[in-house]
CSV table of C-alpha atoms in Angstrom, one decimal:
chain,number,residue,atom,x,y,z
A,666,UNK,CA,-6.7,-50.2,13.4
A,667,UNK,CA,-8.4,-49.1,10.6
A,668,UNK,CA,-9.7,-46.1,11.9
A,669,UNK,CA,-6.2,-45.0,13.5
A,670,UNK,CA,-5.3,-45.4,9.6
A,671,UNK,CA,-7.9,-43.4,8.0
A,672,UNK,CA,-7.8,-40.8,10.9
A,673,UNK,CA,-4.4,-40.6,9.5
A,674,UNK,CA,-5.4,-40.5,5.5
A,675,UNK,CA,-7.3,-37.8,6.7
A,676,UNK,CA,-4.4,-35.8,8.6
A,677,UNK,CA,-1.9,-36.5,5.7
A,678,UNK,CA,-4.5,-35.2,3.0
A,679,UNK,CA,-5.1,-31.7,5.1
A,680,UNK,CA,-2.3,-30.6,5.9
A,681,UNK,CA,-1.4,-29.3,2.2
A,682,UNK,CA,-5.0,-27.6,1.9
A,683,UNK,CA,-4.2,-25.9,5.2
A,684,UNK,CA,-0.7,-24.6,4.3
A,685,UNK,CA,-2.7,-23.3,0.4
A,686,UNK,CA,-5.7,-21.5,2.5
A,687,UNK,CA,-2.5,-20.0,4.6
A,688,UNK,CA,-0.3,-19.2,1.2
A,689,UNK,CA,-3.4,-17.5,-0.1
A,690,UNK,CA,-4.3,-15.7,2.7
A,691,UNK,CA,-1.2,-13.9,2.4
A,692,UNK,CA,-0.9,-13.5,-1.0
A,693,UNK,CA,-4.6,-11.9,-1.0
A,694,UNK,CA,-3.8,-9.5,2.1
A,695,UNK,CA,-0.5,-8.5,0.1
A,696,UNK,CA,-3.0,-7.7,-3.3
A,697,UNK,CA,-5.2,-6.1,-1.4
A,698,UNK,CA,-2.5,-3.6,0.0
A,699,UNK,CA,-0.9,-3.1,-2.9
A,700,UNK,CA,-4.3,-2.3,-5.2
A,701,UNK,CA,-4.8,0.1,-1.3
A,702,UNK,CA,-1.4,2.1,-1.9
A,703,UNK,CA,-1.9,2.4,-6.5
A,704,UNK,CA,-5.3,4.0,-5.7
A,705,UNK,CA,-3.6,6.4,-3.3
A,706,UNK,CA,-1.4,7.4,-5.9
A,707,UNK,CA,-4.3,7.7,-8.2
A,708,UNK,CA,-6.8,10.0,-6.4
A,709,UNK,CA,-3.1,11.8,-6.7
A,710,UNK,CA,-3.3,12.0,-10.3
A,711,UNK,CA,-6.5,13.5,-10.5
A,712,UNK,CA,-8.2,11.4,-12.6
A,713,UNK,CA,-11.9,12.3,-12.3
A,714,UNK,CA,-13.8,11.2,-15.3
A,715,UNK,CA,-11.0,9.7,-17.2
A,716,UNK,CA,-11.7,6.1,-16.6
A,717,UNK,CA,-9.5,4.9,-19.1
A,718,UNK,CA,-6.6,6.8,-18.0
A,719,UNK,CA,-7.3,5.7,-14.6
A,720,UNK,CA,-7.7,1.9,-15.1
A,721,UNK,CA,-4.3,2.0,-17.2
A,722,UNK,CA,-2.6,3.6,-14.4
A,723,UNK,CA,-3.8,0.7,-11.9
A,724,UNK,CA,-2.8,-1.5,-14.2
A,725,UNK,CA,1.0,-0.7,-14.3
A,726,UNK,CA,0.5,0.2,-10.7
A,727,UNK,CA,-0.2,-3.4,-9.8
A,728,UNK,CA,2.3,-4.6,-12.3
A,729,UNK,CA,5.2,-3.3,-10.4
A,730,UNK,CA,7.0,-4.7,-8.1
């Protein structure tokens, strides 16, 4: 009996981490896509040695939505 109930302590205490690692997983892969498509649009823009320029164009990039 009392590992039937601590199999199930276990169960009950996973199955929120499982649906974070899946929550995050998206959210990462949606991140990652949108940083893809902002430095599209900035190798547009011609940056080249204006890194300042540059890094505040990603930055409102990734701020919209």
């Amino acid at each position: 009996m009392k590992a039937l109930v601590g199999a199930l302590a276990v169960l009950v205490a996973l199955s929120p981490a499982a649906a974070d690692a899946q929550t995050s997983k998206s959210m990462r892969s949606e991140h990652a896509a949108k940083r893809t498509e902002c430095l599209k649009q900035a190798r547009l823009q011609r940056f080249e040695r204006r890194f300042a320029a540059r890094t505040r164009f990603m930055k409102q990039c990734m701020a919209r939505s």
